[in-house]
């Protein structure tokens, strides 16, 4: 069989009308807001808090990833197919992909191979317009800020040098990282430095994903911290009376999107915040929607478990009172070789020794998950370059730790390749699930929360604060934001804040360089390294290889 | 009865499911791509060129307007209701409103009073995402340009100082008019001047509205002229291999949107180019779609007949081989008083003398329409401040010119207030329609085309060209763009290029200051005055008065 690309597999699939998928969730057609025949928005009144509490939430995360990623989305979709195959009613709940990377290197994010959500073109492009709505709400606030600075009426005396709020665009566009605006004379605004972040980095996106309902969304939008007046008073979005208009722009974006997997199981895709400077997981509303309508919800969180799972558990689950009953740790033999010291050109070369050494990384993640009172299952995302010896080593080593490790072949076989994984997950959910507990209390001091994460999750021995971070801590205290959660911004390549420390580093100190504030999202963001908020395009952008014919059939999208 | 706002009237209406509206057009539900229950996209294969040629196209335009506008959209919708009331199967085909002005002063553009298209909130907000798609396609090209300048691979040697292509955002945001980008060192692009226009000013919007099918769209996108290399070679979008990716972003935006009027008649709303620097009317595809599916299509073009109708007839109709059978000239007593010399504070003060003097403006527009071999009907858009004497004067004066003038009361009464107007239109279509002819041949020289418009339509005695315009003419010649149409950019407040010359100015000279190129849209744009491409917000933005409750009910939107 010739190798098919993701888009070819997706296009070969005859899709079910979305009303048929909704039927599987017990949702009548009349409740759907259809976007074409294969996408629909679900109204918020379908959320049933009691069911959301009772049904089974499974979080998919990963060991510390290589730059290619270890396939969490593919495993999440595959596992959902597998659960349905073994008779469980399961829905996968995912983030929406950003448009920017589609034209860059990375491509979209709708799974891969025979574990995809469809229609993949739509999901990877504008989808139902949620990212655009976030972008417009973000940029309306920017326009209102600059308009207030320009205006003589109701002028709030904002000091343009203190404005932390940036504009956003869902495009990989490095030239917009640092700009000066308001040039060209008195009619054209007040000159100041600004910049564009990519839309997933907008605090509006983080807020949309933390909101529990529309009123909560509005309140959070009003609480966005913008900067200071010339006489040092803090300015919030509500001071510009921005929150209603911003919420109006988000009136449809707040509703979760229903699509389908290649095996016609329900997929809810909603929200897409960055995993570095934000929480990196779908909306609370989408997760609760999934749990209200199905026995099992499989969801994922960005990067490795030290980042995505930590934030999912300490921020999202703690705030929304979710109770994840199993965590699936995705591992690849390739990534284990990497953590065992393999150079990039050796990633595809079997070596049980490398894998054994690299297993220390996975073992630390396993220990970490158990700190939340949750039992992990390890999913070995299968690659053709894996040797049986390596796979067997991982399975046996996990067994010695009391953890079920299973080969996951969703990419190659869809649900037929994930039934064993599904059974392992069900075993944990039915026999080993307890009440999860977060690692820290939101009410404890900011520095204590940071230290808990650094020491318990990362394995650091110490946390240092730069001069700037210390000033930021005082500002947070002065503004009364001590009760916020902590959303760590750290490299995904290491447990530490040093890219180069692979495996399970020990004895290290992490340095908090600065601490940002996302007052609407209700977290502070300790920055432990340089965080990219606006990617660039590569020398040969992916856009150059894309085509679309007169009938609208696309090729070259990945 | 208490006075209701537009949004209150719209919200009080119980909407029909869009499939019921489609039924009136003979379109089966299965052909619809629904966006919720009240909006749908129509597939392009419903266009029937033969029917589009046979059915009856009615263009609504206006006399030279006051800043408040004379209600072309309201009359277009009202007339459509009236036509259906008298037994004709009629559809209104309109432009999509821009989001920017919704939060500024002007508000949206979905008609008014009892002549509206609904759901007005959706139409005025993101609607079906078309504007966002245009914005993204525009800005992807910008990102590709700056990426090419940055890149060492495939570098086209573009001279950043010559780039004419701007970024766009659908927001009133004056601070983005003039910016510098690419600051912050070698990793962050090459510094250059840039700016954002509002999305309706994007050439991508003009192109979408001129495209006849998907291949034509792609070809036009590839032909976008960007600037020059350091060795003075012209650079086009196709040189950056941008046209397929841009077209992919527009794959849904190319399909017309179906909604409904307050009286449940079909409304097709699609595309929204500026009326000053672009053609100011809906897509060719939407107009042909309307004509394929209904006996009568009522459509409109921006500003007065010297701008909107001129471009509709000489650019859109000439290219797409449309044959408008009647032109409705919207007049208000208020605007006639203005052209008769009334000061702003006298606009609502009855004066037959003012109206008589102001009628000269309307008379010139009547003469102009007849130059295209089309008979006009005058619709007097009724206001409570109109006196019977004034209205009767206009009716009698028109009668003396052989023109039927009718009071249009669509704002107050919907279709009940426009039946007489509808009958007058049907009389022209059935008894007086001929083959329209454009005023100029696209193949004639650019200066000849400009002079034809200036002398025949505006009434100028002479056209002068600035030094810059003369250089621009030579560039157009060098690039081989002489066969393009001419899209005049002139103040809408006067027949001349001088705002202050009301009524029917004579003996004046117009000055072409510069001539821009829209090579994808296939027109050149002679600039006869300062053209706004990015509005600002007012001191108290409309956004401050908007609210939305926890059930999503909006107030304060207009």
GROMACS .gro file of N, CA, C and O in nm, chain A residues 30 32 34-37 122 125-126 132-133 135-136 139-140 144 146-147 151 153 167 169 171 173-175 177-183 187-188 196 214-215 218 244-245 248-249 251 537-539 541 543 546-550, chain B residues 30 32 34-37 122 125-126 132-133 135-136 139-140 144 146-147 151 153 167 169 171 173-175 177-183 187-188 196 214-215 218 244-245 248-249 251 537-539 541 543 546-550:
model
  432
   30UNK      N    1  -3.215   1.972   1.668
   30UNK     CA    2  -3.263   2.108   1.693
   30UNK      C    3  -3.172   2.185   1.790
   30UNK      O    4  -3.174   2.307   1.794
   32UNK      N    5  -2.850   2.174   1.774
   32UNK     CA    6  -2.722   2.202   1.708
   32UNK      C    7  -2.726   2.335   1.634
   32UNK      O    8  -2.826   2.370   1.574
   34UNK      N    9  -2.547   2.429   1.329
   34UNK     CA   10  -2.459   2.368   1.229
   34UNK      C   11  -2.374   2.471   1.157
   34UNK      O   12  -2.419   2.582   1.130
   35UNK      N   13  -2.252   2.433   1.127
   35UNK     CA   14  -2.162   2.509   1.040
   35UNK      C   15  -2.130   2.417   0.924
   35UNK      O   16  -2.033   2.342   0.928
   36UNK      N   17  -2.212   2.422   0.820
   36UNK     CA   18  -2.203   2.322   0.716
   36UNK      C   19  -2.258   2.191   0.769
   36UNK      O   20  -2.325   2.188   0.873
   37UNK      N   21  -2.228   2.082   0.702
   37UNK     CA   22  -2.287   1.952   0.739
   37UNK      C   23  -2.204   1.876   0.841
   37UNK      O   24  -2.250   1.778   0.899
  122UNK      N   25  -1.102   2.207   0.741
  122UNK     CA   26  -1.178   2.311   0.811
  122UNK      C   27  -1.122   2.334   0.951
  122UNK      O   28  -1.107   2.448   0.996
  125UNK      N   29  -0.812   2.530   0.931
  125UNK     CA   30  -0.821   2.665   0.874
  125UNK      C   31  -0.904   2.754   0.969
  125UNK      O   32  -0.869   2.765   1.084
  126UNK      N   33  -1.012   2.813   0.921
  126UNK     CA   34  -1.084   2.906   1.009
  126UNK      C   35  -1.176   2.834   1.109
  126UNK      O   36  -1.223   2.895   1.203
  132UNK      N   37  -1.065   3.376   1.534
  132UNK     CA   38  -1.088   3.512   1.484
  132UNK      C   39  -1.162   3.596   1.588
  132UNK      O   40  -1.129   3.713   1.608
  133UNK      N   41  -1.258   3.536   1.656
  133UNK     CA   42  -1.334   3.611   1.757
  133UNK      C   43  -1.242   3.652   1.872
  133UNK      O   44  -1.249   3.766   1.922
  135UNK      N   45  -0.921   3.698   1.850
  135UNK     CA   46  -0.832   3.800   1.794
  135UNK      C   47  -0.900   3.936   1.793
  135UNK      O   48  -0.841   4.038   1.832
  136UNK      N   49  -1.027   3.939   1.749
  136UNK     CA   50  -1.098   4.065   1.740
  136UNK      C   51  -1.124   4.124   1.879
  136UNK      O   52  -1.113   4.245   1.898
  139UNK      N   53  -0.799   4.269   2.000
  139UNK     CA   54  -0.756   4.389   1.929
  139UNK      C   55  -0.854   4.505   1.946
  139UNK      O   56  -0.814   4.621   1.930
  140UNK      N   57  -0.980   4.474   1.979
  140UNK     CA   58  -1.072   4.583   2.015
  140UNK      C   59  -1.021   4.650   2.142
  140UNK      O   60  -1.019   4.773   2.151
  144UNK      N   61  -0.919   5.036   2.184
  144UNK     CA   62  -0.979   5.121   2.289
  144UNK      C   63  -0.872   5.186   2.375
  144UNK      O   64  -0.886   5.301   2.418
  146UNK      N   65  -0.557   5.267   2.279
  146UNK     CA   66  -0.492   5.375   2.204
  146UNK      C   67  -0.588   5.490   2.177
  146UNK      O   68  -0.546   5.605   2.171
  147UNK      N   69  -0.716   5.457   2.162
  147UNK     CA   70  -0.816   5.563   2.143
  147UNK      C   71  -0.828   5.647   2.269
  147UNK      O   72  -0.842   5.769   2.263
  151UNK      N   73  -0.764   6.041   2.305
  151UNK     CA   74  -0.886   6.119   2.326
  151UNK      C   75  -0.872   6.220   2.439
  151UNK      O   76  -0.802   6.198   2.538
  153UNK      N   77  -1.163   6.332   2.579
  153UNK     CA   78  -1.282   6.303   2.660
  153UNK      C   79  -1.258   6.172   2.737
  153UNK      O   80  -1.210   6.075   2.680
  167UNK      N   81  -0.130   4.355   2.077
  167UNK     CA   82  -0.222   4.310   1.973
  167UNK      C   83  -0.188   4.165   1.935
  167UNK      O   84  -0.079   4.116   1.966
  169UNK      N   85  -0.242   3.839   1.617
  169UNK     CA   86  -0.281   3.797   1.481
  169UNK      C   87  -0.249   3.649   1.470
  169UNK      O   88  -0.147   3.605   1.522
  171UNK      N   89  -0.111   3.431   1.277
  171UNK     CA   90  -0.025   3.423   1.159
  171UNK      C   91   0.118   3.413   1.211
  171UNK      O   92   0.151   3.477   1.311
  173UNK      N   93   0.439   3.556   1.187
  173UNK     CA   94   0.479   3.682   1.125
  173UNK      C   95   0.579   3.756   1.215
  173UNK      O   96   0.544   3.847   1.289
  174UNK      N   97   0.706   3.717   1.200
  174UNK     CA   98   0.809   3.769   1.290
  174UNK      C   99   0.824   3.920   1.283
  174UNK      O  100   0.864   3.983   1.379
  175UNK      N  101   0.791   3.979   1.166
  175UNK     CA  102   0.810   4.123   1.149
  175UNK      C  103   0.718   4.206   1.238
  175UNK      O  104   0.737   4.327   1.252
  177UNK      N  105   0.669   4.129   1.558
  177UNK     CA  106   0.704   4.111   1.701
  177UNK      C  107   0.729   4.243   1.771
  177UNK      O  108   0.681   4.265   1.882
  178UNK      N  109   0.806   4.329   1.708
  178UNK     CA  110   0.839   4.459   1.768
  178UNK      C  111   0.810   4.568   1.667
  178UNK      O  112   0.874   4.574   1.562
  179UNK      N  113   0.716   4.653   1.700
  179UNK     CA  114   0.676   4.758   1.607
  179UNK      C  115   0.658   4.890   1.684
  179UNK      O  116   0.652   4.889   1.808
  180UNK      N  117   0.656   5.000   1.610
  180UNK     CA  118   0.612   5.126   1.670
  180UNK      C  119   0.485   5.168   1.600
  180UNK      O  120   0.475   5.159   1.477
  181UNK      N  121   0.387   5.211   1.678
  181UNK     CA  122   0.256   5.248   1.624
  181UNK      C  123   0.229   5.395   1.652
  181UNK      O  124   0.306   5.461   1.722
  182UNK      N  125   0.121   5.445   1.595
  182UNK     CA  126   0.078   5.582   1.624
  182UNK      C  127   0.165   5.688   1.559
  182UNK      O  128   0.167   5.802   1.604
  183UNK      N  129   0.236   5.651   1.453
  183UNK     CA  130   0.321   5.748   1.383
  183UNK      C  131   0.236   5.832   1.288
  183UNK      O  132   0.121   5.802   1.262
  187UNK      N  133  -0.317   6.334   1.416
  187UNK     CA  134  -0.444   6.268   1.383
  187UNK      C  135  -0.435   6.117   1.389
  187UNK      O  136  -0.537   6.048   1.380
  188UNK      N  137  -0.314   6.066   1.403
  188UNK     CA  138  -0.294   5.923   1.385
  188UNK      C  139  -0.244   5.851   1.510
  188UNK      O  140  -0.170   5.754   1.502
  196UNK      N  141   0.284   4.241   1.801
  196UNK     CA  142   0.178   4.142   1.784
  196UNK      C  143   0.227   4.007   1.835
  196UNK      O  144   0.336   3.961   1.799
  214UNK      N  145  -2.111   3.263   3.065
  214UNK     CA  146  -2.096   3.391   2.996
  214UNK      C  147  -2.068   3.506   3.093
  214UNK      O  148  -1.986   3.593   3.066
  215UNK      N  149  -2.137   3.506   3.206
  215UNK     CA  150  -2.113   3.612   3.305
  215UNK      C  151  -1.970   3.605   3.357
  215UNK      O  152  -1.904   3.706   3.378
  218UNK      N  153  -1.737   3.749   3.105
  218UNK     CA  154  -1.743   3.896   3.104
  218UNK      C  155  -1.664   3.953   3.221
  218UNK      O  156  -1.588   4.050   3.206
  244UNK      N  157  -1.810   4.427   2.788
  244UNK     CA  158  -1.932   4.384   2.719
  244UNK      C  159  -1.909   4.369   2.570
  244UNK      O  160  -1.949   4.269   2.509
  245UNK      N  161  -1.845   4.468   2.510
  245UNK     CA  162  -1.820   4.461   2.364
  245UNK      C  163  -1.729   4.343   2.333
  245UNK      O  164  -1.749   4.273   2.233
  248UNK      N  165  -1.940   4.038   2.352
  248UNK     CA  166  -2.029   4.029   2.235
  248UNK      C  167  -1.955   3.965   2.119
  248UNK      O  168  -2.010   3.881   2.048
  249UNK      N  169  -1.827   4.000   2.103
  249UNK     CA  170  -1.747   3.939   1.996
  249UNK      C  171  -1.725   3.790   2.019
  249UNK      O  172  -1.696   3.716   1.926
  251UNK      N  173  -1.957   3.583   2.158
  251UNK     CA  174  -2.086   3.520   2.191
  251UNK      C  175  -2.100   3.380   2.132
  251UNK      O  176  -2.162   3.294   2.191
  537UNK      N  177   0.796   3.239   0.983
  537UNK     CA  178   0.784   3.141   0.876
  537UNK      C  179   0.923   3.088   0.842
  537UNK      O  180   1.021   3.158   0.858
  538UNK      N  181   0.932   2.964   0.793
  538UNK     CA  182   1.062   2.912   0.749
  538UNK      C  183   1.100   2.971   0.613
  538UNK      O  184   1.018   3.036   0.548
  539UNK      N  185   1.222   2.944   0.569
  539UNK     CA  186   1.269   2.997   0.440
  539UNK      C  187   1.178   2.955   0.325
  539UNK      O  188   1.150   3.033   0.234
  541UNK      N  189   0.814   2.849   0.311
  541UNK     CA  190   0.691   2.827   0.389
  541UNK      C  191   0.606   2.714   0.331
  541UNK      O  192   0.606   2.693   0.209
  543UNK      N  193   0.312   2.712   0.281
  543UNK     CA  194   0.211   2.768   0.189
  543UNK      C  195   0.250   2.748   0.043
  543UNK      O  196   0.164   2.733  -0.043
  546UNK      N  197   0.110   2.427  -0.122
  546UNK     CA  198  -0.034   2.400  -0.116
  546UNK      C  199  -0.101   2.433  -0.249
  546UNK      O  200  -0.064   2.528  -0.315
  547UNK      N  201  -0.201   2.353  -0.284
  547UNK     CA  202  -0.281   2.386  -0.401
  547UNK      C  203  -0.429   2.365  -0.368
  547UNK      O  204  -0.465   2.292  -0.275
  548UNK      N  205  -0.512   2.432  -0.446
  548UNK     CA  206  -0.657   2.411  -0.436
  548UNK      C  207  -0.711   2.420  -0.578
  548UNK      O  208  -0.671   2.508  -0.655
  549UNK      N  209  -0.796   2.326  -0.616
  549UNK     CA  210  -0.847   2.329  -0.753
  549UNK      C  211  -0.981   2.401  -0.761
  549UNK      O  212  -1.031   2.452  -0.661
  550UNK      N  213  -1.038   2.409  -0.880
  550UNK     CA  214  -1.160   2.487  -0.901
  550UNK      C  215  -1.280   2.429  -0.826
  550UNK      O  216  -1.382   2.495  -0.809
  588UNK      N  217  -3.044   2.017   0.135
  588UNK     CA  218  -2.918   1.946   0.121
  588UNK      C  219  -2.811   2.030   0.051
  588UNK      O  220  -2.692   2.004   0.064
  590UNK      N  221  -2.762   2.343   0.117
  590UNK     CA  222  -2.721   2.453   0.205
  590UNK      C  223  -2.606   2.411   0.295
  590UNK      O  224  -2.602   2.299   0.345
  592UNK      N  225  -2.531   2.525   0.633
  592UNK     CA  226  -2.589   2.610   0.736
  592UNK      C  227  -2.486   2.661   0.836
  592UNK      O  228  -2.392   2.591   0.870
  593UNK      N  229  -2.505   2.785   0.878
  593UNK     CA  230  -2.426   2.845   0.986
  593UNK      C  231  -2.527   2.880   1.094
  593UNK      O  232  -2.579   2.991   1.097
  594UNK      N  233  -2.555   2.785   1.182
  594UNK     CA  234  -2.668   2.802   1.271
  594UNK      C  235  -2.798   2.785   1.193
  594UNK      O  236  -2.797   2.735   1.080
  595UNK      N  237  -2.908   2.826   1.252
  595UNK     CA  238  -3.038   2.801   1.189
  595UNK      C  239  -3.079   2.910   1.092
  595UNK      O  240  -3.173   2.892   1.015
  680UNK      N  241  -2.569   3.895   1.410
  680UNK     CA  242  -2.471   3.810   1.343
  680UNK      C  243  -2.416   3.877   1.218
  680UNK      O  244  -2.295   3.874   1.192
  683UNK      N  245  -2.171   4.131   1.315
  683UNK     CA  246  -2.051   4.087   1.388
  683UNK      C  247  -1.966   4.001   1.293
  683UNK      O  248  -1.929   4.047   1.187
  684UNK      N  249  -1.935   3.877   1.330
  684UNK     CA  250  -1.844   3.799   1.243
  684UNK      C  251  -1.914   3.739   1.121
  684UNK      O  252  -1.849   3.693   1.030
  690UNK      N  253  -1.301   3.786   0.793
  690UNK     CA  254  -1.182   3.729   0.856
  690UNK      C  255  -1.097   3.654   0.754
  690UNK      O  256  -0.974   3.663   0.755
  691UNK      N  257  -1.162   3.582   0.664
  691UNK     CA  258  -1.087   3.507   0.563
  691UNK      C  259  -1.011   3.602   0.471
  691UNK      O  260  -0.895   3.578   0.438
  693UNK      N  261  -0.912   3.901   0.550
  693UNK     CA  262  -0.805   3.958   0.633
  693UNK      C  263  -0.686   3.863   0.641
  693UNK      O  264  -0.570   3.903   0.626
  694UNK      N  265  -0.714   3.735   0.663
  694UNK     CA  266  -0.606   3.638   0.677
  694UNK      C  267  -0.532   3.618   0.544
  694UNK      O  268  -0.409   3.606   0.543
  697UNK      N  269  -0.311   3.918   0.498
  697UNK     CA  270  -0.198   3.925   0.591
  697UNK      C  271  -0.102   3.808   0.573
  697UNK      O  272   0.015   3.819   0.610
  698UNK      N  273  -0.150   3.697   0.517
  698UNK     CA  274  -0.056   3.590   0.482
  698UNK      C  275   0.040   3.642   0.374
  698UNK      O  276   0.161   3.619   0.381
  702UNK      N  277   0.441   3.664   0.399
  702UNK     CA  278   0.529   3.602   0.299
  702UNK      C  279   0.626   3.704   0.240
  702UNK      O  280   0.741   3.671   0.211
  704UNK      N  281   0.746   3.978   0.395
  704UNK     CA  282   0.851   4.008   0.493
  704UNK      C  283   0.940   3.888   0.519
  704UNK      O  284   1.059   3.903   0.546
  705UNK      N  285   0.883   3.770   0.509
  705UNK     CA  286   0.964   3.649   0.525
  705UNK      C  287   1.064   3.635   0.411
  705UNK      O  288   1.177   3.594   0.431
  709UNK      N  289   1.462   3.619   0.438
  709UNK     CA  290   1.518   3.487   0.409
  709UNK      C  291   1.637   3.493   0.314
  709UNK      O  292   1.644   3.578   0.225
  711UNK      N  293   1.714   3.207   0.146
  711UNK     CA  294   1.676   3.110   0.044
  711UNK      C  295   1.567   3.171  -0.044
  711UNK      O  296   1.472   3.229   0.007
  725UNK      N  297  -0.089   4.559   0.542
  725UNK     CA  298  -0.167   4.466   0.623
  725UNK      C  299  -0.306   4.524   0.647
  725UNK      O  300  -0.327   4.645   0.630
  727UNK      N  301  -0.683   4.500   0.907
  727UNK     CA  302  -0.752   4.451   1.028
  727UNK      C  303  -0.892   4.512   1.024
  727UNK      O  304  -0.908   4.627   0.984
  729UNK      N  305  -1.107   4.666   1.206
  729UNK     CA  306  -1.119   4.735   1.335
  729UNK      C  307  -1.094   4.883   1.306
  729UNK      O  308  -1.010   4.915   1.222
  731UNK      N  309  -0.898   5.161   1.400
  731UNK     CA  310  -0.779   5.166   1.484
  731UNK      C  311  -0.675   5.259   1.423
  731UNK      O  312  -0.582   5.216   1.355
  732UNK      N  313  -0.691   5.388   1.452
  732UNK     CA  314  -0.606   5.489   1.388
  732UNK      C  315  -0.458   5.471   1.418
  732UNK      O  316  -0.373   5.510   1.338
  733UNK      N  317  -0.426   5.412   1.534
  733UNK     CA  318  -0.285   5.398   1.572
  733UNK      C  319  -0.209   5.302   1.482
  733UNK      O  320  -0.086   5.297   1.488
  735UNK      N  321  -0.239   5.314   1.149
  735UNK     CA  322  -0.228   5.370   1.013
  735UNK      C  323  -0.084   5.375   0.965
  735UNK      O  324  -0.053   5.340   0.852
  736UNK      N  325   0.004   5.423   1.052
  736UNK     CA  326   0.146   5.437   1.016
  736UNK      C  327   0.230   5.372   1.124
  736UNK      O  328   0.229   5.418   1.239
  737UNK      N  329   0.299   5.268   1.087
  737UNK     CA  330   0.379   5.195   1.185
  737UNK      C  331   0.515   5.160   1.125
  737UNK      O  332   0.534   5.169   1.003
  738UNK      N  333   0.609   5.124   1.211
  738UNK     CA  334   0.731   5.062   1.161
  738UNK      C  335   0.736   4.920   1.215
  738UNK      O  336   0.706   4.895   1.333
  739UNK      N  337   0.774   4.827   1.129
  739UNK     CA  338   0.777   4.686   1.165
  739UNK      C  339   0.918   4.632   1.153
  739UNK      O  340   1.008   4.701   1.104
  740UNK      N  341   0.937   4.509   1.198
  740UNK     CA  342   1.066   4.442   1.181
  740UNK      C  343   1.175   4.496   1.272
  740UNK      O  344   1.294   4.479   1.243
  741UNK      N  345   1.134   4.559   1.383
  741UNK     CA  346   1.233   4.612   1.478
  741UNK      C  347   1.283   4.499   1.569
  741UNK      O  348   1.228   4.390   1.571
  745UNK      N  349   1.687   3.874   1.418
  745UNK     CA  350   1.594   3.761   1.423
  745UNK      C  351   1.451   3.803   1.397
  745UNK      O  352   1.362   3.719   1.381
  746UNK      N  353   1.427   3.933   1.397
  746UNK     CA  354   1.288   3.980   1.398
  746UNK      C  355   1.249   4.059   1.274
  746UNK      O  356   1.167   4.150   1.281
  754UNK      N  357  -0.165   4.950   0.864
  754UNK     CA  358  -0.283   4.865   0.849
  754UNK      C  359  -0.398   4.948   0.790
  754UNK      O  360  -0.426   5.058   0.839
  772UNK      N  361  -1.360   2.998  -0.886
  772UNK     CA  362  -1.245   2.976  -0.800
  772UNK      C  363  -1.113   2.991  -0.875
  772UNK      O  364  -1.018   3.050  -0.822
  773UNK      N  365  -1.107   2.940  -0.997
  773UNK     CA  366  -0.983   2.954  -1.076
  773UNK      C  367  -0.955   3.100  -1.105
  773UNK      O  368  -0.840   3.145  -1.100
  776UNK      N  369  -0.812   3.263  -0.801
  776UNK     CA  370  -0.671   3.227  -0.782
  776UNK      C  371  -0.583   3.308  -0.876
  776UNK      O  372  -0.478   3.359  -0.836
  802UNK      N  373  -0.222   3.009  -0.414
  802UNK     CA  374  -0.298   2.891  -0.372
  802UNK      C  375  -0.332   2.896  -0.223
  802UNK      O  376  -0.446   2.871  -0.185
  803UNK      N  377  -0.234   2.930  -0.141
  803UNK     CA  378  -0.260   2.937   0.003
  803UNK      C  379  -0.362   3.046   0.034
  803UNK      O  380  -0.450   3.028   0.120
  806UNK      N  381  -0.693   2.909  -0.060
  806UNK     CA  382  -0.737   2.809   0.040
  806UNK      C  383  -0.805   2.880   0.157
  806UNK      O  384  -0.908   2.835   0.208
  807UNK      N  385  -0.750   2.993   0.197
  807UNK     CA  386  -0.810   3.069   0.307
  807UNK      C  387  -0.947   3.125   0.268
  807UNK      O  388  -1.029   3.157   0.355
  809UNK      N  389  -1.170   2.962   0.069
  809UNK     CA  390  -1.250   2.855   0.008
  809UNK      C  391  -1.398   2.863   0.046
  809UNK      O  392  -1.485   2.828  -0.033
 1095UNK      N  393  -1.169   5.545   1.615
 1095UNK     CA  394  -1.285   5.540   1.706
 1095UNK      C  395  -1.315   5.682   1.754
 1095UNK      O  396  -1.225   5.765   1.763
 1096UNK      N  397  -1.442   5.711   1.786
 1096UNK     CA  398  -1.474   5.842   1.843
 1096UNK      C  399  -1.433   5.848   1.990
 1096UNK      O  400  -1.395   5.747   2.050
 1097UNK      N  401  -1.443   5.969   2.049
 1097UNK     CA  402  -1.403   5.985   2.190
 1097UNK      C  403  -1.480   5.891   2.281
 1097UNK      O  404  -1.424   5.835   2.375
 1099UNK      N  405  -1.654   5.559   2.223
 1099UNK     CA  406  -1.685   5.455   2.125
 1099UNK      C  407  -1.820   5.388   2.154
 1099UNK      O  408  -1.861   5.377   2.270
 1101UNK      N  409  -1.886   5.095   2.154
 1101UNK     CA  410  -1.866   4.975   2.236
 1101UNK      C  411  -1.900   4.998   2.382
 1101UNK      O  412  -1.944   4.906   2.451
 1104UNK      N  413  -2.263   4.909   2.481
 1104UNK     CA  414  -2.317   4.776   2.448
 1104UNK      C  415  -2.319   4.686   2.570
 1104UNK      O  416  -2.229   4.694   2.654
 1105UNK      N  417  -2.420   4.601   2.578
 1105UNK     CA  418  -2.423   4.501   2.684
 1105UNK      C  419  -2.465   4.367   2.625
 1105UNK      O  420  -2.529   4.359   2.521
 1106UNK      N  421  -2.428   4.262   2.698
 1106UNK     CA  422  -2.474   4.127   2.662
 1106UNK      C  423  -2.498   4.055   2.793
 1106UNK      O  424  -2.417   4.063   2.886
 1107UNK      N  425  -2.612   3.987   2.804
 1107UNK     CA  426  -2.642   3.920   2.931
 1107UNK      C  427  -2.598   3.773   2.927
 1107UNK      O  428  -2.543   3.727   2.827
 1108UNK      N  429  -2.619   3.702   3.035
 1108UNK     CA  430  -2.570   3.564   3.046
 1108UNK      C  431  -2.637   3.470   2.945
 1108UNK      O  432  -2.588   3.360   2.921
   0.00000   0.00000   0.00000
